[in-house]
Amino acid sequence: MALRGLGRRISIGKRCFSSASEVEKPPRDGKPINLFSAINQALHIALETDPRAYVFGEDVGFGGVFRCTTGLTDRFGRNRVFNTPLCEQGIAGFAIGLAAMGNRAIAEIQFADYIYPAFDQIVNEAAKFRYRSGNQFNCGGLTIRSPYGAVGHGGHYHSQSPEAFFCHVPGLKVVIPRSPQQAKGLLLACIRDPNPVVFFEPKWLYRLAVEEVPEHDYMLPLSQAEVTRQGSDITLVGWGAQLSVLEHACDEAAKDGISCELIDLRTLIPWDKETVEASVRKTGRLLVSHEAPVTGGFGAEISASIAECCFLRHGLQLEAPVARICGLDTPFPLVYEPFYMPTKNKVLDAIKTTVNY
Amino acid sequence: MSISLFMSISLATYPSIGHQTKANKERQSEKPPLDLSSFLPHLLDLFSLLHSTMGLWFVRSRLAHHLGQKMASLGALQRRSWPSVSFLQLWNPLPSELVGGFSSNPINRWSDQRFASVKAESAAPVDDRCRYQVMDFPGGKVMFIPEMRFLAESPGERISCYRVLDDDGQTISGSSFQEVSKEIALKMYGDMVTLQVMDTIFYEAQRQGRISFYVTSIGEEAINVASAAALTIDDIVFPQYREPGVLLWRGFTLQEFANQCFGNKSDYGKGRQMPIHYGSNRLNYFTVSSPIATQIPHAVGAAYSLKMDKKHACAVTYFGDGGTSEGDFHAALNFAAVMEVPVIFFCRNNGWAISTPTTEQFRSDGAVIRGQAYGLRSIRVDGNDALAVYSAVHEAREMAIRESRPILVEALTYRVGHHSTSDDSTKYRPVDEIEHWRTARDPVSRYRKWIERNGWWCDDAESELRSNVRKELLHAIQAAEKMDKPPLAELFTDVYDQVPSNLHEQERLLRETIKQHPGDYPPEVPV
């Protein structure tokens, strides 16, 4: 039920994502498609528009376990779209070498939960490749895609949100889309960005989120947050699948007369502090929400940064402590998932507490 | 040229099992090169002869296995001292995996080499295929057998080592190797000597506190220079850190080396990495990074790119014996085999990973044996023999590119220097072992004897070369030392292609702090 609710929410809520205030390319002639199909479209375009682009990873050849790479092998051949051995550090290391030769290496790690064997390659190699060589070499053509987050039945190893680990690494970009339209535009931007990017895809939304997505080639800007809903009482910041939860909470809060401003951070590093700061200056209150455990999560970084710049400075001030509604500090639990999750009502309660502080 | 069937059974001392090295007197028994074609007429006869005694073989092999284990406990010397095989013993129709013992089965020796002959095919006897059922299984046909036989943990005989020059710098009679012109031969020697001088002087500079760190390549000069000489500049190098000779060969100047070690404004790495982390885009030499083995899978990705671009070039990556324990090594070999890419994996098996000897690093027969498990063609070469290294890499490169396949080269050598300037290796290994390798096995003097014998080199040339290199290097060091450090702004560039806003902000704050506390910061970095 909850899953379907989320899916519908995104379907219905699509107007929010293309509000008049946004100057990004609005949907034109878009067809309603789900998130994995949007990713699939982006990959088709990436391979079509750049003969030096390659897509590979475990099981991508037959279309991938989430169907994101469906049809690519038939269209582009096994030289450009291929399976790799089951070895994440090998995938990442291979991808870095391929990217370092001037290619667009689009690597898939089948689940974000399995990205850790590749951690050293991503953190010590990809992230530092340009810096350590004095810009003689770079692996900027590298994009690592990986499904992340809760899915209702994923337990420890099919549910994790490891974004914060990568947000601690200078040299990487971390991007997480909230919807099909966003996924396509952001993924194409990541693939073409001259820096290594880790692109986490909310697997819960692969099938559930349906939205009109333009069929043409378009990109959405990196390191730019998007205000998806204007408000005056409190600023809510999130990313990925959590945006839907926050939308619900905003609707509920509105019934109680609370006006929420909602921001999709989209790029986690380097993140768009200016947009969040400007919003908090207006509302005076901030709530950050993510699925990953609260301690050391990226919400902590946002909270600290906003406290630094908005606490009694420039005649404006935070009117309440920053609230964090996040995952618990436990491994991601199977049976207890509904308890672990930063649900709508947890968010709603925190909105009310913060506004009434 | 065919180096494939050359066989030299050197009983060289090598410290990977036990530490009898210096105690052992060297013995050498060279065999003339064997030519497969001369053998073929005998094969069918041998098949039938040996097949009829197969049952006996099996019994014998179990006995031999038992014996072998006992022998093994006596140490490496005995294992290495098995008598050299006779012509007949070289062929045995039993697939090596059917025999569970040590050296009773000479085919191991053979099968190690058969990859070198490109057409080598299955070793299973035809008769067995008729007698037993065969299953089609991914990867090929698999024969069912009624006996329960475990694959031995070791092929028994250690894999032999290709060598061209003996300890006296004489070419071993019958050895086949790639011809080297006088010009190339002398450049090789010149670069080996330069590397030695560089190591001596930079090491001293570190001891005097002028640079913060250094790593020498002493003992591995032949590996460095001869492997580089066998490549072309289009081949992409992914180094570990003990291969500056490759860069030297490609034309990196002493000034460029010095600039990096001093981290001055002319260092291409902008002073961001420790000394010896060289890199050169111009010379297709990727920048060194300290973590072990991380570069190996990069070489596979780069080789895939070369293959897709149909370039006549390969990727080459270097690493040590310790590096073969890292996951990246295994990942890379497997990826390379599966993707069929032109890459040379060059393992410098120098016996020591800082203080860890190879006996505590792995139980396999070095690195070379692992190539076969991953489906790679492999060769073991005497790393202190410049001509052997040159020939093996030359041939490996030809095969890698022509057949688009990965090749594993394991060079046996010795890290004569300490691991780095932060290490004192006499704490964990005997001084006379180091001395033995530094003198009796020195690859540079061995190679010098060869060029002298060719009439290409003399004492005068030697002293002139050494003195010139010394002068040039001292001058380079002085110049590098005087040069400014890179400006502060470079601290913030190249993290991304463009400096993001958070770094602009951090730079602004840092500059304010510097104004407040200028004494806290090194004056040689221009603000």
PDB file of C-alpha atoms in Angstrom, chain A residues 71-237:
ATOM      1  CA  GLY A  71      17.946  -3.259 -24.975  1.00  0.00           C
ATOM      2  CA  LEU A  72      21.374  -1.614 -24.829  1.00  0.00           C
ATOM      3  CA  THR A  73      23.339  -4.683 -25.897  1.00  0.00           C
ATOM      4  CA  ASP A  74      21.112  -5.225 -28.922  1.00  0.00           C
ATOM      5  CA  ARG A  75      21.443  -1.630 -29.933  1.00  0.00           C
ATOM      6  CA  PHE A  76      25.094  -0.961 -29.239  1.00  0.00           C
ATOM      7  CA  GLY A  77      26.719  -4.375 -29.212  1.00  0.00           C
ATOM      8  CA  ARG A  78      28.638  -6.351 -26.636  1.00  0.00           C
ATOM      9  CA  ASN A  79      31.769  -4.277 -27.010  1.00  0.00           C
ATOM     10  CA  ARG A  80      30.063  -1.233 -25.569  1.00  0.00           C
ATOM     11  CA  VAL A  81      27.567  -2.831 -23.198  1.00  0.00           C
ATOM     12  CA  PHE A  82      28.834  -5.858 -21.359  1.00  0.00           C
ATOM     13  CA  ASN A  83      28.799  -8.037 -18.287  1.00  0.00           C
ATOM     14  CA  THR A  84      31.781  -8.001 -15.984  1.00  0.00           C
ATOM     15  CA  PRO A  85      32.954 -10.646 -13.545  1.00  0.00           C
ATOM     16  CA  LEU A  86      31.327 -10.437 -10.137  1.00  0.00           C
ATOM     17  CA  CYS A  87      33.858  -8.160  -8.500  1.00  0.00           C
ATOM     18  CA  GLU A  88      33.075  -4.606  -7.494  1.00  0.00           C
ATOM     19  CA  GLN A  89      36.658  -3.496  -6.981  1.00  0.00           C
ATOM     20  CA  GLY A  90      37.442  -4.847 -10.416  1.00  0.00           C
ATOM     21  CA  ILE A  91      34.521  -2.980 -11.947  1.00  0.00           C
ATOM     22  CA  ALA A  92      35.582   0.287 -10.354  1.00  0.00           C
ATOM     23  CA  GLY A  93      39.274  -0.190 -11.143  1.00  0.00           C
ATOM     24  CA  PHE A  94      38.563  -1.183 -14.732  1.00  0.00           C
ATOM     25  CA  ALA A  95      36.210   1.781 -15.090  1.00  0.00           C
ATOM     26  CA  ILE A  96      38.848   4.200 -13.826  1.00  0.00           C
ATOM     27  CA  GLY A  97      41.394   2.936 -16.346  1.00  0.00           C
ATOM     28  CA  LEU A  98      38.838   3.140 -19.138  1.00  0.00           C
ATOM     29  CA  ALA A  99      37.819   6.659 -18.140  1.00  0.00           C
ATOM     30  CA  ALA A 100      41.450   7.731 -17.820  1.00  0.00           C
ATOM     31  CA  MET A 101      41.882   6.974 -21.518  1.00  0.00           C
ATOM     32  CA  GLY A 102      39.270   9.571 -22.439  1.00  0.00           C
ATOM     33  CA  ASN A 103      36.186   7.394 -22.417  1.00  0.00           C
ATOM     34  CA  ARG A 104      32.870   7.724 -20.655  1.00  0.00           C
ATOM     35  CA  ALA A 105      32.858   4.727 -18.370  1.00  0.00           C
ATOM     36  CA  ILE A 106      29.366   4.144 -17.006  1.00  0.00           C
ATOM     37  CA  ALA A 107      29.728   1.392 -14.438  1.00  0.00           C
ATOM     38  CA  GLU A 108      26.929  -0.249 -12.530  1.00  0.00           C
ATOM     39  CA  ILE A 109      27.302  -1.579  -9.001  1.00  0.00           C
ATOM     40  CA  GLN A 110      24.292  -3.841  -8.664  1.00  0.00           C
ATOM     41  CA  PHE A 111      23.323  -2.636  -5.184  1.00  0.00           C
ATOM     42  CA  ALA A 112      24.777   0.241  -3.177  1.00  0.00           C
ATOM     43  CA  ASP A 113      25.089  -2.286  -0.350  1.00  0.00           C
ATOM     44  CA  TYR A 114      27.822  -3.977  -2.419  1.00  0.00           C
ATOM     45  CA  ILE A 115      29.814  -0.899  -3.253  1.00  0.00           C
ATOM     46  CA  TYR A 116      32.211  -1.308  -0.334  1.00  0.00           C
ATOM     47  CA  PRO A 117      34.681  -3.652  -2.079  1.00  0.00           C
ATOM     48  CA  ALA A 118      35.058  -0.818  -4.597  1.00  0.00           C
ATOM     49  CA  PHE A 119      35.470   1.788  -1.872  1.00  0.00           C
ATOM     50  CA  ASP A 120      39.254   1.995  -2.124  1.00  0.00           C
ATOM     51  CA  GLN A 121      39.168   2.373  -5.881  1.00  0.00           C
ATOM     52  CA  ILE A 122      36.526   5.075  -5.672  1.00  0.00           C
ATOM     53  CA  VAL A 123      37.966   6.947  -2.699  1.00  0.00           C
ATOM     54  CA  ASN A 124      41.720   6.568  -3.141  1.00  0.00           C
ATOM     55  CA  GLU A 125      41.938   6.317  -6.882  1.00  0.00           C
ATOM     56  CA  ALA A 126      39.030   7.917  -8.741  1.00  0.00           C
ATOM     57  CA  ALA A 127      38.619  10.824  -6.365  1.00  0.00           C
ATOM     58  CA  LYS A 128      42.314  11.731  -6.305  1.00  0.00           C
ATOM     59  CA  PHE A 129      43.229  10.909  -9.871  1.00  0.00           C
ATOM     60  CA  ARG A 130      43.231  14.482 -11.128  1.00  0.00           C
ATOM     61  CA  TYR A 131      44.611  16.119  -8.008  1.00  0.00           C
ATOM     62  CA  ARG A 132      47.530  13.792  -7.446  1.00  0.00           C
ATOM     63  CA  SER A 133      48.709  14.100 -11.023  1.00  0.00           C
ATOM     64  CA  GLY A 134      48.513  17.875 -11.068  1.00  0.00           C
ATOM     65  CA  ASN A 135      45.781  17.588 -13.692  1.00  0.00           C
ATOM     66  CA  GLN A 136      47.999  15.584 -16.005  1.00  0.00           C
ATOM     67  CA  PHE A 137      45.475  12.780 -15.843  1.00  0.00           C
ATOM     68  CA  ASN A 138      41.847  12.519 -14.854  1.00  0.00           C
ATOM     69  CA  CYS A 139      39.106   9.926 -14.803  1.00  0.00           C
ATOM     70  CA  GLY A 140      36.355  12.494 -15.158  1.00  0.00           C
ATOM     71  CA  GLY A 141      34.476  10.300 -17.615  1.00  0.00           C
ATOM     72  CA  LEU A 142      33.637   7.905 -14.793  1.00  0.00           C
ATOM     73  CA  THR A 143      30.065   7.537 -13.556  1.00  0.00           C
ATOM     74  CA  ILE A 144      29.175   4.829 -11.089  1.00  0.00           C
ATOM     75  CA  ARG A 145      25.449   4.082 -10.960  1.00  0.00           C
ATOM     76  CA  SER A 146      24.021   2.129  -8.092  1.00  0.00           C
ATOM     77  CA  PRO A 147      20.542   1.466  -6.695  1.00  0.00           C
ATOM     78  CA  TYR A 148      20.255   2.535  -3.077  1.00  0.00           C
ATOM     79  CA  GLY A 149      17.763   2.741  -0.265  1.00  0.00           C
ATOM     80  CA  ALA A 150      14.830   0.945   1.226  1.00  0.00           C
ATOM     81  CA  VAL A 151      12.543  -1.196  -0.875  1.00  0.00           C
ATOM     82  CA  GLY A 152      10.174  -2.632   1.727  1.00  0.00           C
ATOM     83  CA  HIS A 153      11.760  -6.057   2.004  1.00  0.00           C
ATOM     84  CA  GLY A 154      15.467  -5.599   1.401  1.00  0.00           C
ATOM     85  CA  GLY A 155      16.880  -6.207   4.869  1.00  0.00           C
ATOM     86  CA  HIS A 156      20.493  -5.430   5.657  1.00  0.00           C
ATOM     87  CA  TYR A 157      21.978  -5.865   2.238  1.00  0.00           C
ATOM     88  CA  HIS A 158      19.465  -4.562  -0.254  1.00  0.00           C
ATOM     89  CA  SER A 159      18.435  -1.360   1.501  1.00  0.00           C
ATOM     90  CA  GLN A 160      21.412   0.714   2.504  1.00  0.00           C
ATOM     91  CA  SER A 161      21.991   4.372   1.801  1.00  0.00           C
ATOM     92  CA  PRO A 162      25.779   4.776   1.847  1.00  0.00           C
ATOM     93  CA  GLU A 163      25.905   8.283   0.359  1.00  0.00           C
ATOM     94  CA  ALA A 164      27.544   9.894   3.379  1.00  0.00           C
ATOM     95  CA  PHE A 165      30.704   7.806   2.997  1.00  0.00           C
ATOM     96  CA  PHE A 166      31.260   9.274  -0.434  1.00  0.00           C
ATOM     97  CA  CYS A 167      30.292  12.797   0.605  1.00  0.00           C
ATOM     98  CA  HIS A 168      33.413  12.819   2.780  1.00  0.00           C
ATOM     99  CA  VAL A 169      35.658  12.478  -0.239  1.00  0.00           C
ATOM    100  CA  PRO A 170      36.957  15.550  -2.067  1.00  0.00           C
ATOM    101  CA  GLY A 171      37.093  14.903  -5.772  1.00  0.00           C
ATOM    102  CA  LEU A 172      33.864  12.935  -6.039  1.00  0.00           C
ATOM    103  CA  LYS A 173      30.417  14.160  -6.895  1.00  0.00           C
ATOM    104  CA  VAL A 174      27.430  12.417  -5.387  1.00  0.00           C
ATOM    105  CA  VAL A 175      24.070  12.788  -7.087  1.00  0.00           C
ATOM    106  CA  ILE A 176      20.669  11.288  -6.197  1.00  0.00           C
ATOM    107  CA  PRO A 177      17.526  11.889  -8.263  1.00  0.00           C
ATOM    108  CA  ARG A 178      13.989  11.911  -6.865  1.00  0.00           C
ATOM    109  CA  SER A 179      11.929  11.099  -9.950  1.00  0.00           C
ATOM    110  CA  PRO A 180      12.074   9.780 -13.518  1.00  0.00           C
ATOM    111  CA  GLN A 181      12.400  13.182 -15.136  1.00  0.00           C
ATOM    112  CA  GLN A 182      15.112  14.172 -12.723  1.00  0.00           C
ATOM    113  CA  ALA A 183      16.869  10.844 -13.090  1.00  0.00           C
ATOM    114  CA  LYS A 184      17.230  11.167 -16.829  1.00  0.00           C
ATOM    115  CA  GLY A 185      18.454  14.743 -16.818  1.00  0.00           C
ATOM    116  CA  LEU A 186      20.779  14.317 -13.881  1.00  0.00           C
ATOM    117  CA  LEU A 187      22.243  11.038 -15.098  1.00  0.00           C
ATOM    118  CA  LEU A 188      23.078  12.543 -18.482  1.00  0.00           C
ATOM    119  CA  ALA A 189      24.680  15.489 -16.713  1.00  0.00           C
ATOM    120  CA  CYS A 190      26.721  13.119 -14.527  1.00  0.00           C
ATOM    121  CA  ILE A 191      27.882  11.037 -17.466  1.00  0.00           C
ATOM    122  CA  ARG A 192      29.036  14.164 -19.285  1.00  0.00           C
ATOM    123  CA  ASP A 193      30.485  15.897 -16.232  1.00  0.00           C
ATOM    124  CA  PRO A 194      34.293  15.966 -16.305  1.00  0.00           C
ATOM    125  CA  ASN A 195      34.557  14.584 -12.768  1.00  0.00           C
ATOM    126  CA  PRO A 196      33.956  11.138 -11.298  1.00  0.00           C
ATOM    127  CA  VAL A 197      30.390  10.858 -10.065  1.00  0.00           C
ATOM    128  CA  VAL A 198      28.603   8.366  -7.848  1.00  0.00           C
ATOM    129  CA  PHE A 199      24.960   8.313  -8.912  1.00  0.00           C
ATOM    130  CA  PHE A 200      22.619   6.597  -6.488  1.00  0.00           C
ATOM    131  CA  GLU A 201      19.232   5.572  -7.868  1.00  0.00           C
ATOM    132  CA  PRO A 202      16.279   5.153  -5.485  1.00  0.00           C
ATOM    133  CA  LYS A 203      15.371   1.564  -6.208  1.00  0.00           C
ATOM    134  CA  TRP A 204      12.045   1.899  -4.443  1.00  0.00           C
ATOM    135  CA  LEU A 205      10.997   4.260  -7.207  1.00  0.00           C
ATOM    136  CA  TYR A 206      12.293   2.244 -10.175  1.00  0.00           C
ATOM    137  CA  ARG A 207       8.831   0.994 -10.998  1.00  0.00           C
ATOM    138  CA  LEU A 208       6.600   3.031  -8.733  1.00  0.00           C
ATOM    139  CA  ALA A 209       7.524   6.540  -9.714  1.00  0.00           C
ATOM    140  CA  VAL A 210       5.859   7.438 -12.994  1.00  0.00           C
ATOM    141  CA  GLU A 211       6.258  10.836 -14.523  1.00  0.00           C
ATOM    142  CA  GLU A 212       6.183  12.518 -17.900  1.00  0.00           C
ATOM    143  CA  VAL A 213       9.717  12.458 -19.196  1.00  0.00           C
ATOM    144  CA  PRO A 214      10.772  14.311 -22.323  1.00  0.00           C
ATOM    145  CA  GLU A 215      12.117  11.933 -24.919  1.00  0.00           C
ATOM    146  CA  HIS A 216      14.825  14.293 -26.085  1.00  0.00           C
ATOM    147  CA  ASP A 217      18.340  14.651 -24.774  1.00  0.00           C
ATOM    148  CA  TYR A 218      18.421  17.053 -21.830  1.00  0.00           C
ATOM    149  CA  MET A 219      20.573  17.621 -18.777  1.00  0.00           C
ATOM    150  CA  LEU A 220      19.805  19.055 -15.372  1.00  0.00           C
ATOM    151  CA  PRO A 221      22.460  21.091 -13.580  1.00  0.00           C
ATOM    152  CA  LEU A 222      24.678  19.488 -10.942  1.00  0.00           C
ATOM    153  CA  SER A 223      25.372  21.180  -7.609  1.00  0.00           C
ATOM    154  CA  GLN A 224      22.075  23.024  -7.852  1.00  0.00           C
ATOM    155  CA  ALA A 225      19.355  22.221  -5.387  1.00  0.00           C
ATOM    156  CA  GLU A 226      15.777  22.656  -6.448  1.00  0.00           C
ATOM    157  CA  VAL A 227      13.050  24.289  -4.417  1.00  0.00           C
ATOM    158  CA  THR A 228      10.164  22.013  -5.260  1.00  0.00           C
ATOM    159  CA  ARG A 229       7.634  23.719  -3.034  1.00  0.00           C
ATOM    160  CA  GLN A 230       7.562  27.277  -1.772  1.00  0.00           C
ATOM    161  CA  GLY A 231       6.778  27.934   1.876  1.00  0.00           C
ATOM    162  CA  SER A 232       7.392  30.355   4.708  1.00  0.00           C
ATOM    163  CA  ASP A 233       7.418  28.534   8.062  1.00  0.00           C
ATOM    164  CA  ILE A 234      10.062  25.826   7.779  1.00  0.00           C
ATOM    165  CA  THR A 235      12.553  24.501   5.232  1.00  0.00           C
ATOM    166  CA  LEU A 236      12.671  20.767   4.572  1.00  0.00           C
ATOM    167  CA  VAL A 237      15.749  19.323   2.851  1.00  0.00           C
TER     168      VAL A 237
END
